[in-house]
Tab-separated table of N, CA and C in Angstrom:
chain	number	residue	atom	x	y	z
A	1	MET	N	-0.147	-16.002	17.013
A	1	MET	CA	-0.577	-15.044	15.998
A	1	MET	C	-0.053	-13.660	16.376
A	2	PHE	N	0.291	-12.888	15.388
A	2	PHE	CA	0.842	-11.562	15.602
A	2	PHE	C	-0.244	-10.517	15.451
A	3	ASP	N	-0.276	-9.582	16.378
A	3	ASP	CA	-1.263	-8.512	16.338
A	3	ASP	C	-0.859	-7.456	15.318
A	4	ILE	N	-1.870	-6.842	14.720
A	4	ILE	CA	-1.669	-5.718	13.802
A	4	ILE	C	-1.916	-4.455	14.608
A	5	HIS	N	-0.966	-3.504	14.543
A	5	HIS	CA	-1.050	-2.260	15.298
A	5	HIS	C	-1.088	-1.073	14.342
A	6	PRO	N	-1.879	-0.051	14.657
A	6	PRO	CA	-1.788	1.185	13.874
A	6	PRO	C	-0.507	1.923	14.270
A	7	LEU	N	0.126	2.532	13.327
A	7	LEU	CA	1.343	3.300	13.579
A	7	LEU	C	0.949	4.696	14.034
A	8	ASN	N	1.402	5.081	15.237
A	8	ASN	CA	0.993	6.363	15.799
A	8	ASN	C	2.130	7.216	16.340
A	9	ASP	N	3.364	6.725	16.338
A	9	ASP	CA	4.439	7.500	16.951
A	9	ASP	C	5.697	7.495	16.085
A	10	ALA	N	6.506	8.513	16.270
A	10	ALA	CA	7.700	8.715	15.446
A	10	ALA	C	8.744	7.612	15.634
A	11	ALA	N	8.908	7.117	16.851
A	11	ALA	CA	9.921	6.083	17.091
A	11	ALA	C	9.573	4.798	16.333
A	12	THR	N	8.315	4.403	16.382
A	12	THR	CA	7.893	3.207	15.656
A	12	THR	C	7.924	3.465	14.157
A	13	ALA	N	7.575	4.677	13.738
A	13	ALA	CA	7.618	5.025	12.313
A	13	ALA	C	9.026	4.844	11.769
A	14	ARG	N	10.010	5.229	12.546
A	14	ARG	CA	11.400	5.048	12.121
A	14	ARG	C	11.716	3.566	11.925
A	15	LEU	N	11.271	2.720	12.856
A	15	LEU	CA	11.522	1.271	12.753
A	15	LEU	C	10.800	0.660	11.557
A	16	VAL	N	9.565	1.080	11.328
A	16	VAL	CA	8.804	0.581	10.178
A	16	VAL	C	9.488	1.030	8.886
A	17	GLY	N	9.938	2.271	8.850
A	17	GLY	CA	10.650	2.772	7.669
A	17	GLY	C	11.926	1.995	7.409
A	18	LEU	N	12.685	1.687	8.456
A	18	LEU	CA	13.907	0.887	8.287
A	18	LEU	C	13.579	-0.508	7.754
A	19	PHE	N	12.504	-1.102	8.264
A	19	PHE	CA	12.066	-2.415	7.767
A	19	PHE	C	11.736	-2.340	6.276
A	20	LEU	N	10.936	-1.354	5.887
A	20	LEU	CA	10.508	-1.256	4.492
A	20	LEU	C	11.662	-0.940	3.547
A	21	ALA	N	12.647	-0.181	4.015
A	21	ALA	CA	13.777	0.217	3.163
A	21	ALA	C	14.914	-0.802	3.182
A	22	ASP	N	14.812	-1.805	4.010
A	22	ASP	CA	15.879	-2.806	4.098
A	22	ASP	C	15.975	-3.565	2.775
A	23	PRO	N	17.170	-3.731	2.233
A	23	PRO	CA	17.333	-4.437	0.951
A	23	PRO	C	16.782	-5.865	0.972
A	24	GLY	N	16.692	-6.478	2.139
A	24	GLY	CA	16.187	-7.843	2.219
A	24	GLY	C	14.682	-7.968	2.324
A	25	THR	N	13.971	-6.847	2.459
A	25	THR	CA	12.516	-6.909	2.623
A	25	THR	C	11.807	-7.290	1.332
A	26	PHE	N	12.274	-6.756	0.222
A	26	PHE	CA	11.641	-7.016	-1.070
A	26	PHE	C	12.562	-7.835	-1.962
A	27	ASP	N	11.975	-8.549	-2.894
A	27	ASP	CA	12.720	-9.391	-3.836
A	27	ASP	C	12.814	-8.730	-5.207
A	28	HIS	N	13.096	-7.464	-5.268
A	28	HIS	CA	13.158	-6.755	-6.546
A	28	HIS	C	14.358	-5.806	-6.564
A	29	ALA	N	14.667	-5.309	-7.731
A	29	ALA	CA	15.700	-4.279	-7.862
A	29	ALA	C	15.100	-2.955	-7.408
A	30	TRP	N	15.875	-2.173	-6.694
A	30	TRP	CA	15.395	-0.892	-6.184
A	30	TRP	C	15.673	0.213	-7.196
A	31	ALA	N	14.683	1.048	-7.465
A	31	ALA	CA	14.880	2.251	-8.262
A	31	ALA	C	15.758	3.208	-7.436
A	32	PRO	N	16.443	4.145	-8.074
A	32	PRO	CA	17.408	4.999	-7.365
A	32	PRO	C	16.875	5.690	-6.099
A	33	GLU	N	15.675	6.207	-6.098
A	33	GLU	CA	15.140	6.935	-4.938
A	33	GLU	C	14.174	6.104	-4.095
A	34	GLU	N	13.988	4.843	-4.447
A	34	GLU	CA	12.922	4.048	-3.836
A	34	GLU	C	13.118	3.778	-2.350
A	35	ARG	N	14.316	3.459	-1.926
A	35	ARG	CA	14.534	3.185	-0.494
A	35	ARG	C	14.188	4.404	0.359
A	36	ALA	N	14.555	5.572	-0.108
A	36	ALA	CA	14.244	6.793	0.637
A	36	ALA	C	12.735	7.005	0.715
A	37	ILE	N	12.032	6.723	-0.353
A	37	ILE	CA	10.572	6.853	-0.372
A	37	ILE	C	9.953	5.858	0.602
A	38	ALA	N	10.443	4.613	0.591
A	38	ALA	CA	9.918	3.575	1.486
A	38	ALA	C	10.121	3.954	2.951
A	39	ALA	N	11.275	4.508	3.270
A	39	ALA	CA	11.571	4.888	4.658
A	39	ALA	C	10.776	6.118	5.094
A	40	ARG	N	10.505	7.020	4.180
A	40	ARG	CA	9.837	8.287	4.492
A	40	ARG	C	8.332	8.116	4.738
A	41	GLY	N	7.682	7.208	4.035
A	41	GLY	CA	6.226	7.047	4.147
A	41	GLY	C	5.717	6.894	5.572
A	42	PRO	N	6.265	5.959	6.352
A	42	PRO	CA	5.781	5.812	7.735
A	42	PRO	C	5.980	7.072	8.575
A	43	ARG	N	7.119	7.732	8.418
A	43	ARG	CA	7.378	8.967	9.177
A	43	ARG	C	6.384	10.058	8.790
A	44	ASP	N	6.083	10.160	7.494
A	44	ASP	CA	5.141	11.168	7.016
A	44	ASP	C	3.717	10.934	7.520
A	45	SER	N	3.396	9.694	7.854
A	45	SER	CA	2.022	9.372	8.250
A	45	SER	C	1.687	9.782	9.683
A	46	VAL	N	2.689	9.926	10.529
A	46	VAL	CA	2.445	10.211	11.943
A	46	VAL	C	1.718	11.554	12.098
A	47	GLY	N	0.571	11.493	12.765
A	47	GLY	CA	-0.211	12.699	13.025
A	47	GLY	C	-1.095	13.148	11.880
A	48	LYS	N	-1.123	12.402	10.793
A	48	LYS	CA	-1.950	12.773	9.635
A	48	LYS	C	-3.298	12.050	9.711
A	49	GLU	N	-4.344	12.781	9.429
A	49	GLU	CA	-5.693	12.212	9.510
A	49	GLU	C	-5.978	11.210	8.392
A	50	ASN	N	-5.466	11.447	7.199
A	50	ASN	CA	-5.804	10.609	6.045
A	50	ASN	C	-4.600	9.888	5.464
A	51	HIS	N	-3.666	9.525	6.347
A	51	HIS	CA	-2.474	8.765	5.950
A	51	HIS	C	-2.162	7.835	7.121
A	52	GLN	N	-2.152	6.532	6.878
A	52	GLN	CA	-2.006	5.591	7.987
A	52	GLN	C	-1.137	4.403	7.590
A	53	TYR	N	-0.379	3.922	8.548
A	53	TYR	CA	0.368	2.672	8.439
A	53	TYR	C	-0.079	1.736	9.539
A	54	TRP	N	0.070	0.442	9.274
A	54	TRP	CA	-0.137	-0.612	10.254
A	54	TRP	C	1.092	-1.496	10.219
A	55	TYR	N	1.368	-2.179	11.318
A	55	TYR	CA	2.538	-3.031	11.365
A	55	TYR	C	2.310	-4.193	12.330
A	56	ALA	N	3.151	-5.200	12.192
A	56	ALA	CA	3.194	-6.335	13.123
A	56	ALA	C	4.646	-6.512	13.523
A	57	GLU	N	4.843	-6.999	14.721
A	57	GLU	CA	6.203	-7.225	15.196
A	57	GLU	C	6.297	-8.559	15.912
A	58	ASP	N	7.519	-9.051	15.982
A	58	ASP	CA	7.827	-10.272	16.714
A	58	ASP	C	8.986	-9.943	17.642
A	59	SER	N	8.747	-9.977	18.928
A	59	SER	CA	9.765	-9.660	19.945
A	59	SER	C	10.407	-8.299	19.698
A	60	GLY	N	9.573	-7.303	19.335
A	60	GLY	CA	10.053	-5.948	19.141
A	60	GLY	C	10.646	-5.648	17.778
A	61	VAL	N	10.678	-6.635	16.890
A	61	VAL	CA	11.219	-6.457	15.541
A	61	VAL	C	10.060	-6.397	14.545
A	62	VAL	N	10.035	-5.357	13.711
A	62	VAL	CA	8.969	-5.220	12.711
A	62	VAL	C	9.101	-6.337	11.689
A	63	ILE	N	7.988	-7.042	11.440
A	63	ILE	CA	7.989	-8.167	10.496
A	63	ILE	C	7.025	-7.955	9.334
A	64	ALA	N	6.179	-6.921	9.426
A	64	ALA	CA	5.215	-6.646	8.356
A	64	ALA	C	4.705	-5.217	8.514
A	65	ALA	N	4.382	-4.596	7.400
A	65	ALA	CA	3.848	-3.231	7.447
A	65	ALA	C	3.115	-2.911	6.162
A	66	ALA	N	2.152	-2.014	6.274
A	66	ALA	CA	1.402	-1.532	5.109
A	66	ALA	C	0.922	-0.126	5.393
A	67	GLY	N	0.913	0.701	4.354
A	67	GLY	CA	0.429	2.061	4.505
A	67	GLY	C	-0.293	2.540	3.276
A	68	LEU	N	-1.154	3.523	3.473
A	68	LEU	CA	-1.814	4.185	2.359
A	68	LEU	C	-2.275	5.554	2.794
A	69	ARG	N	-2.582	6.374	1.823
A	69	ARG	CA	-3.013	7.743	2.100
A	69	ARG	C	-4.085	8.143	1.105
A	70	GLU	N	-4.843	9.178	1.504
A	70	GLU	CA	-5.842	9.717	0.583
A	70	GLU	C	-5.121	10.353	-0.593
A	71	ASN	N	-5.737	10.278	-1.756
A	71	ASN	CA	-5.095	10.840	-2.947
A	71	ASN	C	-4.891	12.344	-2.800
A	72	LYS	N	-4.069	12.893	-3.649
A	72	LYS	CA	-3.704	14.308	-3.545
A	72	LYS	C	-4.876	15.260	-3.767
A	73	TYR	N	-5.977	14.767	-4.292
A	73	TYR	CA	-7.145	15.597	-4.543
A	73	TYR	C	-8.078	15.682	-3.335
A	74	GLY	N	-7.847	14.821	-2.325
A	74	GLY	CA	-8.705	14.826	-1.145
A	74	GLY	C	-10.124	14.413	-1.451
A	75	SER	N	-10.277	13.523	-2.430
A	75	SER	CA	-11.615	13.182	-2.923
A	75	SER	C	-12.142	11.837	-2.439
A	76	GLY	N	-11.524	11.277	-1.409
A	76	GLY	CA	-12.025	10.008	-0.882
A	76	GLY	C	-11.447	8.785	-1.559
A	77	GLY	N	-10.499	8.976	-2.446
A	77	GLY	CA	-9.779	7.846	-3.026
A	77	GLY	C	-8.486	7.666	-2.256
A	78	TYR	N	-8.130	6.437	-1.971
A	78	TYR	CA	-6.908	6.147	-1.211
A	78	TYR	C	-5.970	5.336	-2.078
A	79	GLU	N	-4.659	5.523	-1.844
A	79	GLU	CA	-3.694	4.866	-2.707
A	79	GLU	C	-2.445	4.416	-1.959
A	80	MET	N	-1.871	3.352	-2.492
A	80	MET	CA	-0.553	2.873	-2.076
A	80	MET	C	0.365	3.199	-3.234
A	81	ASP	N	0.840	4.441	-3.233
A	81	ASP	CA	1.725	4.926	-4.277
A	81	ASP	C	3.079	5.222	-3.645
A	82	GLN	N	3.117	6.164	-2.734
A	82	GLN	CA	4.349	6.480	-2.018
A	82	GLN	C	4.441	5.684	-0.719
A	83	ASP	N	3.528	4.761	-0.526
A	83	ASP	CA	3.502	3.925	0.665
A	83	ASP	C	3.702	2.475	0.249
A	84	TYR	N	4.171	1.686	1.172
A	84	TYR	CA	4.586	0.318	0.853
A	84	TYR	C	3.842	-0.708	1.695
A	85	PHE	N	3.879	-1.960	1.221
A	85	PHE	CA	3.215	-3.089	1.842
A	85	PHE	C	4.190	-4.254	1.744
A	86	ALA	N	4.604	-4.789	2.892
A	86	ALA	CA	5.563	-5.893	2.875
A	86	ALA	C	5.410	-6.775	4.105
A	87	VAL	N	5.701	-8.052	3.912
A	87	VAL	CA	5.798	-9.024	5.000
A	87	VAL	C	7.166	-9.682	4.859
A	88	HIS	N	7.914	-9.705	5.951
A	88	HIS	CA	9.234	-10.345	5.930
A	88	HIS	C	9.077	-11.770	5.421
A	89	ARG	N	10.020	-12.199	4.590
A	89	ARG	CA	9.881	-13.512	3.938
A	89	ARG	C	9.757	-14.664	4.937
A	90	ALA	N	10.326	-14.560	6.118
A	90	ALA	CA	10.222	-15.633	7.117
A	90	ALA	C	8.823	-15.729	7.725
A	91	TYR	N	7.996	-14.700	7.509
A	91	TYR	CA	6.659	-14.674	8.112
A	91	TYR	C	5.540	-14.727	7.074
A	92	ARG	N	5.894	-14.981	5.838
A	92	ARG	CA	4.883	-15.050	4.780
A	92	ARG	C	4.095	-16.354	4.893
A	93	ARG	N	2.899	-16.324	4.335
A	93	ARG	CA	1.993	-17.470	4.293
A	93	ARG	C	1.422	-17.800	5.680
A	94	HIS	N	1.314	-16.754	6.524
A	94	HIS	CA	0.698	-16.889	7.847
A	94	HIS	C	-0.506	-15.966	8.004
A	95	GLY	N	-0.953	-15.358	6.900
A	95	GLY	CA	-2.129	-14.504	6.941
A	95	GLY	C	-1.872	-13.055	7.310
A	96	LEU	N	-0.618	-12.676	7.519
A	96	LEU	CA	-0.325	-11.294	7.893
A	96	LEU	C	-0.718	-10.305	6.801
A	97	ALA	N	-0.403	-10.612	5.567
A	97	ALA	CA	-0.743	-9.700	4.467
A	97	ALA	C	-2.255	-9.517	4.376
A	98	HIS	N	-2.981	-10.604	4.488
A	98	HIS	CA	-4.445	-10.532	4.444
A	98	HIS	C	-4.963	-9.632	5.565
A	99	ARG	N	-4.443	-9.804	6.764
A	99	ARG	CA	-4.898	-9.020	7.905
A	99	ARG	C	-4.511	-7.553	7.783
A	100	LEU	N	-3.314	-7.268	7.271
A	100	LEU	CA	-2.925	-5.867	7.044
A	100	LEU	C	-3.858	-5.195	6.041
A	101	LEU	N	-4.137	-5.900	4.944
A	101	LEU	CA	-5.022	-5.339	3.922
A	101	LEU	C	-6.428	-5.142	4.479
A	102	GLU	N	-6.877	-6.077	5.281
A	102	GLU	CA	-8.192	-5.966	5.900
A	102	GLU	C	-8.263	-4.710	6.790
A	103	HIS	N	-7.238	-4.466	7.593
A	103	HIS	CA	-7.196	-3.257	8.423
A	103	HIS	C	-7.248	-2.004	7.549
A	104	ALA	N	-6.464	-1.986	6.478
A	104	ALA	CA	-6.430	-0.830	5.588
A	104	ALA	C	-7.796	-0.591	4.951
A	105	GLU	N	-8.412	-1.641	4.443
A	105	GLU	CA	-9.719	-1.498	3.797
A	105	GLU	C	-10.783	-1.038	4.792
A	106	GLN	N	-10.760	-1.582	6.003
A	106	GLN	CA	-11.734	-1.165	7.020
A	106	GLN	C	-11.528	0.297	7.406
A	107	TRP	N	-10.286	0.730	7.504
A	107	TRP	CA	-9.973	2.114	7.845
A	107	TRP	C	-10.489	3.053	6.759
A	108	VAL	N	-10.226	2.701	5.500
A	108	VAL	CA	-10.695	3.529	4.385
A	108	VAL	C	-12.227	3.562	4.360
A	109	ALA	N	-12.864	2.415	4.543
A	109	ALA	CA	-14.327	2.366	4.541
A	109	ALA	C	-14.906	3.214	5.680
A	110	ALA	N	-14.294	3.151	6.863
A	110	ALA	CA	-14.768	3.946	8.004
A	110	ALA	C	-14.640	5.441	7.739
A	111	LYS	N	-13.712	5.842	6.897
A	111	LYS	CA	-13.533	7.238	6.534
A	111	LYS	C	-14.440	7.641	5.365
A	112	GLY	N	-15.255	6.699	4.885
A	112	GLY	CA	-16.117	6.989	3.745
A	112	GLY	C	-15.371	6.960	2.426
A	113	GLY	N	-14.193	6.333	2.414
A	113	GLY	CA	-13.387	6.251	1.198
A	113	GLY	C	-14.087	5.479	0.104
A	114	ARG	N	-13.820	5.883	-1.121
A	114	ARG	CA	-14.487	5.289	-2.271
A	114	ARG	C	-13.734	4.127	-2.875
A	115	TYR	N	-12.402	4.191	-2.849
A	115	TYR	CA	-11.616	3.143	-3.500
A	115	TYR	C	-10.208	3.091	-2.933
A	116	ILE	N	-9.515	2.002	-3.289
A	116	ILE	CA	-8.084	1.882	-3.020
A	116	ILE	C	-7.400	1.576	-4.348
A	117	HIS	N	-6.344	2.323	-4.609
A	117	HIS	CA	-5.538	2.188	-5.824
A	117	HIS	C	-4.144	1.756	-5.375
A	118	VAL	N	-3.671	0.632	-5.901
A	118	VAL	CA	-2.393	0.047	-5.501
A	118	VAL	C	-1.475	-0.051	-6.714
A	119	LEU	N	-0.213	0.323	-6.522
A	119	LEU	CA	0.791	0.177	-7.569
A	119	LEU	C	1.656	-1.028	-7.250
A	120	SER	N	1.989	-1.781	-8.276
A	120	SER	CA	2.858	-2.944	-8.129
A	120	SER	C	3.779	-2.999	-9.343
A	121	GLY	N	4.663	-3.971	-9.341
A	121	GLY	CA	5.584	-4.139	-10.453
A	121	GLY	C	5.157	-5.274	-11.359
A	122	ASP	N	5.749	-5.308	-12.561
A	122	ASP	CA	5.367	-6.336	-13.535
A	122	ASP	C	6.398	-7.457	-13.672
A	123	THR	N	7.446	-7.464	-12.842
A	123	THR	CA	8.455	-8.521	-12.942
A	123	THR	C	8.004	-9.753	-12.155
A	124	ASP	N	8.732	-10.851	-12.350
A	124	ASP	CA	8.399	-12.096	-11.651
A	124	ASP	C	8.425	-11.932	-10.135
A	125	ALA	N	9.282	-11.062	-9.628
A	125	ALA	CA	9.368	-10.857	-8.179
A	125	ALA	C	8.034	-10.384	-7.594
A	126	TYR	N	7.219	-9.724	-8.399
A	126	TYR	CA	5.935	-9.204	-7.939
A	126	TYR	C	4.764	-10.143	-8.229
A	127	ALA	N	5.003	-11.281	-8.833
A	127	ALA	CA	3.910	-12.205	-9.168
A	127	ALA	C	3.071	-12.572	-7.940
A	128	PRO	N	3.676	-12.895	-6.793
A	128	PRO	CA	2.842	-13.206	-5.621
A	128	PRO	C	1.993	-12.012	-5.178
A	129	ALA	N	2.536	-10.809	-5.239
A	129	ALA	CA	1.772	-9.621	-4.852
A	129	ALA	C	0.595	-9.406	-5.810
A	130	ARG	N	0.852	-9.578	-7.106
A	130	ARG	CA	-0.237	-9.393	-8.080
A	130	ARG	C	-1.347	-10.414	-7.839
A	131	ALA	N	-0.992	-11.661	-7.592
A	131	ALA	CA	-1.991	-12.700	-7.311
A	131	ALA	C	-2.756	-12.366	-6.027
A	132	PHE	N	-2.047	-11.859	-5.032
A	132	PHE	CA	-2.667	-11.480	-3.754
A	132	PHE	C	-3.761	-10.435	-3.981
A	133	TYR	N	-3.441	-9.379	-4.710
A	133	TYR	CA	-4.440	-8.336	-4.942
A	133	TYR	C	-5.632	-8.859	-5.744
A	134	LEU	N	-5.358	-9.633	-6.771
A	134	LEU	CA	-6.460	-10.207	-7.557
A	134	LEU	C	-7.345	-11.099	-6.692
A	135	ASN	N	-6.730	-11.878	-5.812
A	135	ASN	CA	-7.492	-12.761	-4.918
A	135	ASN	C	-8.281	-12.013	-3.860
A	136	HIS	N	-7.983	-10.747	-3.671
A	136	HIS	CA	-8.684	-9.942	-2.674
A	136	HIS	C	-9.620	-8.914	-3.314
A	137	GLY	N	-10.027	-9.181	-4.545
A	137	GLY	CA	-11.057	-8.367	-5.180
A	137	GLY	C	-10.574	-7.140	-5.924
A	138	TYR	N	-9.259	-6.993	-6.074
A	138	TYR	CA	-8.733	-5.875	-6.848
A	138	TYR	C	-8.698	-6.285	-8.313
A	139	ARG	N	-8.797	-5.304	-9.186
A	139	ARG	CA	-8.685	-5.612	-10.611
A	139	ARG	C	-7.558	-4.778	-11.210
A	140	GLN	N	-6.900	-5.366	-12.178
A	140	GLN	CA	-5.827	-4.643	-12.854
A	140	GLN	C	-6.456	-3.613	-13.770
A	141	VAL	N	-5.992	-2.361	-13.646
A	141	VAL	CA	-6.563	-1.290	-14.462
A	141	VAL	C	-5.535	-0.605	-15.359
A	142	ALA	N	-4.259	-0.902	-15.165
A	142	ALA	CA	-3.251	-0.270	-16.016
A	142	ALA	C	-1.944	-1.056	-15.976
A	143	HIS	N	-1.178	-0.891	-17.047
A	143	HIS	CA	0.183	-1.430	-17.123
A	143	HIS	C	1.029	-0.414	-17.870
A	144	ILE	N	2.107	0.034	-17.221
A	144	ILE	CA	3.019	0.997	-17.829
A	144	ILE	C	4.394	0.341	-17.908
A	145	PRO	N	4.825	-0.062	-19.095
A	145	PRO	CA	6.134	-0.718	-19.218
A	145	PRO	C	7.279	0.215	-18.835
A	146	ASP	N	8.357	-0.356	-18.323
A	146	ASP	CA	9.595	0.371	-18.012
A	146	ASP	C	9.375	1.572	-17.095
A	147	TYR	N	8.418	1.514	-16.227
A	147	TYR	CA	8.086	2.654	-15.359
A	147	TYR	C	9.129	2.872	-14.260
A	148	TYR	N	9.433	1.822	-13.495
A	148	TYR	CA	10.354	1.964	-12.367
A	148	TYR	C	11.810	1.964	-12.821
A	149	LEU	N	12.127	1.016	-13.670
A	149	LEU	CA	13.471	0.849	-14.235
A	149	LEU	C	13.304	0.298	-15.646
A	150	ALA	N	14.335	0.370	-16.453
A	150	ALA	CA	14.275	-0.298	-17.757
A	150	ALA	C	14.057	-1.778	-17.495
A	151	GLY	N	13.003	-2.335	-18.059
A	151	GLY	CA	12.681	-3.739	-17.855
A	151	GLY	C	11.768	-4.015	-16.679
A	152	GLU	N	11.403	-2.992	-15.903
A	152	GLU	CA	10.468	-3.171	-14.783
A	152	GLU	C	9.356	-2.149	-14.889
A	153	GLY	N	8.194	-2.638	-15.274
A	153	GLY	CA	7.032	-1.775	-15.440
A	153	GLY	C	6.165	-1.727	-14.204
A	154	ARG	N	5.134	-0.926	-14.303
A	154	ARG	CA	4.185	-0.706	-13.210
A	154	ARG	C	2.840	-1.308	-13.593
A	155	ILE	N	2.198	-1.968	-12.637
A	155	ILE	CA	0.837	-2.469	-12.804
A	155	ILE	C	-0.013	-1.839	-11.706
A	156	ASP	N	-1.143	-1.259	-12.084
A	156	ASP	CA	-2.054	-0.617	-11.145
A	156	ASP	C	-3.246	-1.522	-10.887
A	157	PHE	N	-3.603	-1.640	-9.616
A	157	PHE	CA	-4.784	-2.388	-9.190
A	157	PHE	C	-5.746	-1.428	-8.524
A	158	PHE	N	-7.035	-1.758	-8.594
A	158	PHE	CA	-8.091	-0.867	-8.124
A	158	PHE	C	-9.191	-1.690	-7.488
A	159	LYS	N	-9.707	-1.193	-6.359
A	159	LYS	CA	-10.868	-1.829	-5.728
A	159	LYS	C	-11.828	-0.744	-5.271
A	160	GLN	N	-13.045	-0.812	-5.779
A	160	GLN	CA	-14.111	0.112	-5.394
A	160	GLN	C	-14.638	-0.339	-4.036
A	161	LEU	N	-14.721	0.578	-3.070
A	161	LEU	CA	-15.179	0.207	-1.731
A	161	LEU	C	-16.610	0.617	-1.447
A	162	GLY	N	-17.044	1.741	-2.024
A	162	GLY	CA	-18.394	2.227	-1.750
A	162	GLY	C	-19.130	2.490	-3.033
A	163	LEU	N	-20.265	3.118	-2.906
A	163	LEU	CA	-21.030	3.489	-4.090
A	163	LEU	C	-20.298	4.583	-4.836
A	164	LEU	N	-20.368	4.552	-6.133
A	164	LEU	CA	-19.735	5.572	-6.968
A	164	LEU	C	-20.399	6.911	-6.719
A	165	ASP	N	-19.591	7.910	-6.410
A	165	ASP	CA	-20.084	9.264	-6.177
A	165	ASP	C	-20.155	9.989	-7.517
A	166	THR	N	-21.369	10.278	-7.966
A	166	THR	CA	-21.545	10.945	-9.256
A	166	THR	C	-21.959	12.399	-9.078
A	167	THR	N	-21.904	12.920	-7.854
A	167	THR	CA	-22.383	14.278	-7.613
A	167	THR	C	-21.501	15.340	-8.239
A	168	HIS	N	-20.269	14.980	-8.603
A	168	HIS	CA	-19.357	15.975	-9.161
A	168	HIS	C	-19.272	15.922	-10.683
A	169	GLN	N	-20.095	15.105	-11.309
A	169	GLN	CA	-20.052	15.021	-12.764
A	169	GLN	C	-20.646	16.268	-13.390
A	170	ASP	N	-20.125	16.640	-14.519
A	170	ASP	CA	-20.641	17.756	-15.304
A	170	ASP	C	-21.936	17.282	-15.957
A	171	GLU	N	-23.053	17.888	-15.584
A	171	GLU	CA	-24.343	17.450	-16.079
A	171	GLU	C	-24.474	17.572	-17.592
A	172	SER	N	-23.811	18.549	-18.193
A	172	SER	CA	-23.960	18.753	-19.633
A	172	SER	C	-23.249	17.664	-20.440
A	173	THR	N	-22.259	17.003	-19.845
A	173	THR	CA	-21.532	15.974	-20.589
A	173	THR	C	-21.664	14.604	-19.951
A	174	GLY	N	-22.389	14.521	-18.829
A	174	GLY	CA	-22.492	13.243	-18.140
A	174	GLY	C	-21.171	12.845	-17.505
A	175	GLY	N	-20.302	13.809	-17.280
A	175	GLY	CA	-19.023	13.520	-16.633
A	175	GLY	C	-17.918	13.180	-17.581
A	176	ILE	N	-18.172	13.273	-18.867
A	176	ILE	CA	-17.139	12.910	-19.841
A	176	ILE	C	-16.274	14.114	-20.163
């Protein structure tokens, strides 16, 4: 079994970024800036309190990684938007994805996070990922056609982790 490690240093961040940006890691067409975004996420997470990656390796080679960060509002919502989640195809169906997601969810819960918001694609290449999120308690909350590329839309998944915080609602409108 492969151990899941938190990403804490720049050298490993570079390796995780190379893994995520490798054309063979994902089974989809890449949007023009996507590889750069995939490679940058792990590097950006180093030293950040509310941005984290985890990874697994086999003989020093990264075989799986996942990252997420608190939303731009700093409100306790976490998202996989500019961060990626992948398991090398030779290591799939061994529970690595489940364990990576479990680490991410536990980390968010320990920080008092309220939810995790995940972006995925709507093409056949993403069907296993969509099933994975649904099987892990996420629900589909949005679909935006042609978002990434013409013919490749975006599907958003959401999982509530804690009690809904209603302290910031406008009392005169009930938050509407």
